[in-house]
Amino acid sequence: MGRKSASEIDENQEPMSEKAEQILKGAMQEFLAHGYAATSMDRVAAAAGVSKATVYSHFQDKEGLFTALVARMAQQKFSVIYAPTLLEGDPVTVLRRMATVAMSRVCCDPEQHAFVRLVMGEADRFPQLAQIFVQYVTKPGVDFLSHYFTDHPELNIPDPEATARIVIGAIVHFAQVQEMLHGAEIMPMESDRIIDALMHLVMRERVIS
């Protein structure tokens, strides 16, 4: 199959060729317009302005193309959260900085919102698509934050992985309700309030101890 492992597509990979980027842009356009099932390699080739043979020469099949698209999105939109400069400073400063950057990334990108809707809408018919998204977008964030918590025992977090899921889940839920579900008028709230509450929850154990 065309699906690659997480080790084959990561933030250290070589930049894609201009032709591959062109194909991925065409693929994104077609997936968002027609859904996964109705998107063919012919459609992608036409949208990208290349031959179908060129699409297959870069991506083995439609699932491989989708996988590369998810990996590209994870790299372009979320790799900044893992940048070394973001980790400079004490944990209080670093965690607030990471939460602020993550919030801006998940709340302010209509294309990403549309793509997540696509994945959710196709999850029942194509569970492997949802798993690809979890593998390349969700899991790296949880793993990264879990390791950060573990590397800082002074935070006194008893379950780093569960806490990482709570933090990321709160940010994602806020973005889904406020932006993707158009709930900002019904449940108005500033994103800073969510970040402040998360900081209080994460730092609570350190304060108690």
mmCIF file of C-alpha atoms in Angstrom:
data_model
loop_
_atom_site.group_PDB
_atom_site.id
_atom_site.type_symbol
_atom_site.label_atom_id
_atom_site.label_comp_id
_atom_site.label_asym_id
_atom_site.label_seq_id
_atom_site.Cartn_x
_atom_site.Cartn_y
_atom_site.Cartn_z
ATOM 1 C CA MET A 1 0.000 0.000 0.000
ATOM 2 C CA GLY A 2 1.013 3.657 -0.316
ATOM 3 C CA ARG A 3 0.902 4.399 3.382
ATOM 4 C CA LYS A 4 4.247 5.240 4.971
ATOM 5 C CA SER A 5 5.318 4.808 8.540
ATOM 6 C CA ALA A 6 5.738 7.750 10.893
ATOM 7 C CA SER A 7 9.500 7.316 10.699
ATOM 8 C CA GLU A 8 9.411 7.800 6.921
ATOM 9 C CA ILE A 9 7.524 11.078 7.054
ATOM 10 C CA ASP A 10 8.682 13.447 9.776
ATOM 11 C CA GLU A 11 9.992 16.910 10.370
ATOM 12 C CA ASN A 12 13.512 15.870 9.295
ATOM 13 C CA GLN A 13 12.570 14.611 5.844
ATOM 14 C CA GLU A 14 13.931 16.219 2.676
ATOM 15 C CA PRO A 15 11.720 18.957 1.234
ATOM 16 C CA MET A 16 9.278 17.707 -1.355
ATOM 17 C CA SER A 17 9.922 18.499 -5.004
ATOM 18 C CA GLU A 18 8.041 21.354 -6.600
ATOM 19 C CA LYS A 19 6.066 18.834 -8.661
ATOM 20 C CA ALA A 20 5.051 16.858 -5.563
ATOM 21 C CA GLU A 21 3.905 20.070 -3.848
ATOM 22 C CA GLN A 22 1.894 20.910 -6.941
ATOM 23 C CA ILE A 23 0.214 17.502 -6.813
ATOM 24 C CA LEU A 24 -0.563 17.823 -3.105
ATOM 25 C CA LYS A 25 -2.187 21.216 -3.638
ATOM 26 C CA GLY A 26 -4.355 19.713 -6.348
ATOM 27 C CA ALA A 27 -5.177 16.765 -4.108
ATOM 28 C CA MET A 28 -6.222 19.045 -1.242
ATOM 29 C CA GLN A 29 -8.480 20.978 -3.588
ATOM 30 C CA GLU A 30 -10.160 17.801 -4.844
ATOM 31 C CA PHE A 31 -10.496 16.055 -1.467
ATOM 32 C CA LEU A 32 -12.135 19.121 0.061
ATOM 33 C CA ALA A 33 -14.440 19.650 -2.922
ATOM 34 C CA HIS A 34 -15.529 16.052 -3.538
ATOM 35 C CA GLY A 35 -14.595 13.951 -0.499
ATOM 36 C CA TYR A 36 -12.230 11.014 -0.393
ATOM 37 C CA ALA A 37 -14.380 8.430 -2.177
ATOM 38 C CA ALA A 38 -15.274 10.643 -5.143
ATOM 39 C CA THR A 39 -11.731 11.926 -5.659
ATOM 40 C CA SER A 40 -9.834 9.991 -8.285
ATOM 41 C CA MET A 41 -6.224 10.168 -9.328
ATOM 42 C CA ASP A 42 -7.505 11.535 -12.652
ATOM 43 C CA ARG A 43 -9.183 14.422 -10.826
ATOM 44 C CA VAL A 44 -6.019 15.110 -8.839
ATOM 45 C CA ALA A 45 -3.875 15.061 -11.972
ATOM 46 C CA ALA A 46 -6.207 17.510 -13.718
ATOM 47 C CA ALA A 47 -6.309 19.848 -10.710
ATOM 48 C CA ALA A 48 -2.516 19.740 -10.398
ATOM 49 C CA GLY A 49 -1.963 20.243 -14.119
ATOM 50 C CA VAL A 50 0.094 17.058 -14.510
ATOM 51 C CA SER A 51 -0.402 13.634 -16.042
ATOM 52 C CA LYS A 52 -1.845 10.752 -14.047
ATOM 53 C CA ALA A 53 1.450 8.917 -14.580
ATOM 54 C CA THR A 54 3.237 11.787 -12.834
ATOM 55 C CA VAL A 55 0.894 11.517 -9.851
ATOM 56 C CA TYR A 56 1.577 7.781 -9.588
ATOM 57 C CA SER A 57 5.311 8.325 -9.940
ATOM 58 C CA HIS A 58 5.245 10.441 -6.780
ATOM 59 C CA PHE A 59 2.488 8.703 -4.802
ATOM 60 C CA GLN A 60 1.761 5.007 -5.131
ATOM 61 C CA ASP A 61 -2.001 5.192 -4.671
ATOM 62 C CA LYS A 62 -4.773 7.405 -3.317
ATOM 63 C CA GLU A 63 -4.171 6.375 0.292
ATOM 64 C CA GLY A 64 -0.481 7.127 -0.102
ATOM 65 C CA LEU A 65 -1.395 10.520 -1.523
ATOM 66 C CA PHE A 66 -3.723 11.207 1.398
ATOM 67 C CA THR A 67 -1.046 10.115 3.874
ATOM 68 C CA ALA A 68 1.495 12.473 2.326
ATOM 69 C CA LEU A 69 -1.065 15.272 2.453
ATOM 70 C CA VAL A 70 -1.673 14.733 6.179
ATOM 71 C CA ALA A 71 2.069 14.530 6.879
ATOM 72 C CA ARG A 72 2.628 17.738 4.921
ATOM 73 C CA MET A 73 -0.104 19.504 6.866
ATOM 74 C CA ALA A 74 1.393 18.331 10.168
ATOM 75 C CA GLN A 75 4.819 19.575 9.105
ATOM 76 C CA GLN A 76 3.711 22.953 7.797
ATOM 77 C CA LYS A 77 1.167 23.835 10.454
ATOM 78 C CA PHE A 78 2.392 22.201 13.663
ATOM 79 C CA SER A 79 6.167 21.665 13.514
ATOM 80 C CA VAL A 80 6.666 25.221 14.815
ATOM 81 C CA ILE A 81 5.231 24.070 18.159
ATOM 82 C CA TYR A 82 8.197 21.702 18.543
ATOM 83 C CA ALA A 83 10.847 24.262 17.600
ATOM 84 C CA PRO A 84 13.822 24.377 20.040
ATOM 85 C CA THR A 85 13.400 28.130 20.516
ATOM 86 C CA LEU A 86 9.902 27.511 21.834
ATOM 87 C CA LEU A 87 11.345 25.316 24.597
ATOM 88 C CA GLU A 88 13.681 27.955 26.008
ATOM 89 C CA GLY A 89 12.831 29.147 29.503
ATOM 90 C CA ASP A 90 11.165 27.814 32.622
ATOM 91 C CA PRO A 91 8.233 25.365 32.257
ATOM 92 C CA VAL A 92 5.620 28.023 33.071
ATOM 93 C CA THR A 93 6.847 30.227 30.221
ATOM 94 C CA VAL A 94 7.340 27.331 27.822
ATOM 95 C CA LEU A 95 3.941 25.737 28.405
ATOM 96 C CA ARG A 96 2.081 29.019 28.018
ATOM 97 C CA ARG A 97 4.034 29.743 24.842
ATOM 98 C CA MET A 98 3.287 26.296 23.391
ATOM 99 C CA ALA A 99 -0.408 26.555 24.298
ATOM 100 C CA THR A 100 -0.656 30.000 22.713
ATOM 101 C CA VAL A 101 1.001 28.889 19.476
ATOM 102 C CA ALA A 102 -1.087 25.697 19.337
ATOM 103 C CA MET A 103 -4.279 27.670 19.912
ATOM 104 C CA SER A 104 -3.448 30.066 17.089
ATOM 105 C CA ARG A 105 -2.708 27.151 14.763
ATOM 106 C CA VAL A 106 -5.917 25.225 15.367
ATOM 107 C CA CYS A 107 -8.258 28.235 15.547
ATOM 108 C CA CYS A 108 -7.171 30.373 12.605
ATOM 109 C CA ASP A 109 -6.938 28.084 9.585
ATOM 110 C CA PRO A 110 -10.137 27.554 7.541
ATOM 111 C CA GLU A 111 -8.437 25.041 5.234
ATOM 112 C CA GLN A 112 -7.377 22.923 8.186
ATOM 113 C CA HIS A 113 -10.912 23.086 9.613
ATOM 114 C CA ALA A 114 -12.317 21.903 6.282
ATOM 115 C CA PHE A 115 -9.792 19.079 6.167
ATOM 116 C CA VAL A 116 -10.662 17.922 9.684
ATOM 117 C CA ARG A 117 -14.353 17.940 8.717
ATOM 118 C CA LEU A 118 -13.433 15.769 5.745
ATOM 119 C CA VAL A 119 -11.581 13.263 7.929
ATOM 120 C CA MET A 120 -14.417 13.124 10.467
ATOM 121 C CA GLY A 121 -17.039 12.757 7.750
ATOM 122 C CA GLU A 122 -15.198 9.890 6.067
ATOM 123 C CA ALA A 123 -14.094 8.128 9.282
ATOM 124 C CA ASP A 124 -16.876 5.533 9.312
ATOM 125 C CA ARG A 125 -16.422 4.484 5.693
ATOM 126 C CA PHE A 126 -12.637 4.847 5.684
ATOM 127 C CA PRO A 127 -11.351 4.346 9.247
ATOM 128 C CA GLN A 128 -7.792 4.154 7.960
ATOM 129 C CA LEU A 129 -8.011 7.827 6.994
ATOM 130 C CA ALA A 130 -8.846 8.822 10.564
ATOM 131 C CA GLN A 131 -6.018 6.612 11.804
ATOM 132 C CA ILE A 132 -3.585 8.318 9.438
ATOM 133 C CA PHE A 133 -4.652 11.676 10.849
ATOM 134 C CA VAL A 134 -4.225 10.463 14.433
ATOM 135 C CA GLN A 135 -0.831 8.960 13.597
ATOM 136 C CA TYR A 136 0.646 12.086 12.000
ATOM 137 C CA VAL A 137 -1.216 14.969 13.659
ATOM 138 C CA THR A 138 -2.611 13.916 17.045
ATOM 139 C CA LYS A 139 -0.093 11.375 18.347
ATOM 140 C CA PRO A 140 3.089 13.438 17.780
ATOM 141 C CA GLY A 141 1.622 16.316 19.784
ATOM 142 C CA VAL A 142 0.578 14.085 22.673
ATOM 143 C CA ASP A 143 3.941 12.300 22.657
ATOM 144 C CA PHE A 144 5.878 15.561 22.564
ATOM 145 C CA LEU A 145 3.976 17.132 25.452
ATOM 146 C CA SER A 146 4.074 13.883 27.460
ATOM 147 C CA HIS A 147 7.840 13.745 27.131
ATOM 148 C CA TYR A 148 8.134 17.390 28.141
ATOM 149 C CA PHE A 149 6.114 16.736 31.294
ATOM 150 C CA THR A 150 8.226 13.654 32.055
ATOM 151 C CA ASP A 151 11.449 15.599 31.550
ATOM 152 C CA HIS A 152 10.302 18.159 34.122
ATOM 153 C CA PRO A 153 9.553 16.233 37.332
ATOM 154 C CA GLU A 154 9.346 19.533 39.206
ATOM 155 C CA LEU A 155 5.872 19.905 37.687
ATOM 156 C CA ASN A 156 4.746 16.901 39.777
ATOM 157 C CA ILE A 157 2.441 15.584 37.058
ATOM 158 C CA PRO A 158 1.503 11.995 38.022
ATOM 159 C CA ASP A 159 0.288 10.949 34.565
ATOM 160 C CA PRO A 160 2.088 12.903 31.821
ATOM 161 C CA GLU A 161 0.327 11.205 28.903
ATOM 162 C CA ALA A 162 -3.188 11.690 30.273
ATOM 163 C CA THR A 163 -2.390 15.296 31.162
ATOM 164 C CA ALA A 164 -1.038 15.914 27.659
ATOM 165 C CA ARG A 165 -4.281 14.568 26.217
ATOM 166 C CA ILE A 166 -6.309 16.852 28.472
ATOM 167 C CA VAL A 167 -4.325 19.953 27.471
ATOM 168 C CA ILE A 168 -4.438 19.226 23.744
ATOM 169 C CA GLY A 169 -8.048 18.064 23.952
ATOM 170 C CA ALA A 170 -9.120 21.336 25.561
ATOM 171 C CA ILE A 171 -7.463 23.388 22.816
ATOM 172 C CA VAL A 172 -8.920 21.236 20.038
ATOM 173 C CA HIS A 173 -12.394 21.273 21.612
ATOM 174 C CA PHE A 174 -12.295 25.071 21.875
ATOM 175 C CA ALA A 175 -11.385 25.367 18.192
ATOM 176 C CA GLN A 176 -14.088 22.900 17.157
ATOM 177 C CA VAL A 177 -16.862 24.617 19.095
ATOM 178 C CA GLN A 178 -15.883 28.219 18.400
ATOM 179 C CA GLU A 179 -14.742 27.917 14.781
ATOM 180 C CA MET A 180 -15.691 24.634 13.123
ATOM 181 C CA LEU A 181 -19.192 24.490 14.639
ATOM 182 C CA HIS A 182 -19.658 28.277 14.497
ATOM 183 C CA GLY A 183 -20.427 28.430 18.211
ATOM 184 C CA ALA A 184 -18.624 31.652 19.069
ATOM 185 C CA GLU A 185 -21.861 33.653 19.290
ATOM 186 C CA ILE A 186 -23.590 30.997 21.386
ATOM 187 C CA MET A 187 -20.670 30.291 23.733
ATOM 188 C CA PRO A 188 -18.438 33.369 23.527
ATOM 189 C CA MET A 189 -15.071 33.067 25.245
ATOM 190 C CA GLU A 190 -11.589 34.417 24.705
ATOM 191 C CA SER A 191 -8.918 31.829 23.959
ATOM 192 C CA ASP A 192 -6.724 33.384 26.676
ATOM 193 C CA ARG A 193 -9.199 32.172 29.296
ATOM 194 C CA ILE A 194 -8.742 28.589 28.133
ATOM 195 C CA ILE A 195 -4.964 28.944 28.244
ATOM 196 C CA ASP A 196 -5.086 30.527 31.727
ATOM 197 C CA ALA A 197 -7.282 27.672 33.000
ATOM 198 C CA LEU A 198 -4.994 25.050 31.495
ATOM 199 C CA MET A 199 -1.959 26.665 33.076
ATOM 200 C CA HIS A 200 -3.707 26.633 36.445
ATOM 201 C CA LEU A 201 -4.584 22.953 36.098
ATOM 202 C CA VAL A 202 -1.101 21.902 34.963
ATOM 203 C CA MET A 203 0.709 23.943 37.594
ATOM 204 C CA ARG A 204 -1.691 23.058 40.413
ATOM 205 C CA GLU A 205 0.244 19.967 41.482
ATOM 206 C CA ARG A 206 3.463 21.946 41.767
ATOM 207 C CA VAL A 207 1.734 24.582 43.888
ATOM 208 C CA ILE A 208 0.122 21.970 46.177
ATOM 209 C CA SER A 209 3.408 20.147 46.641
#
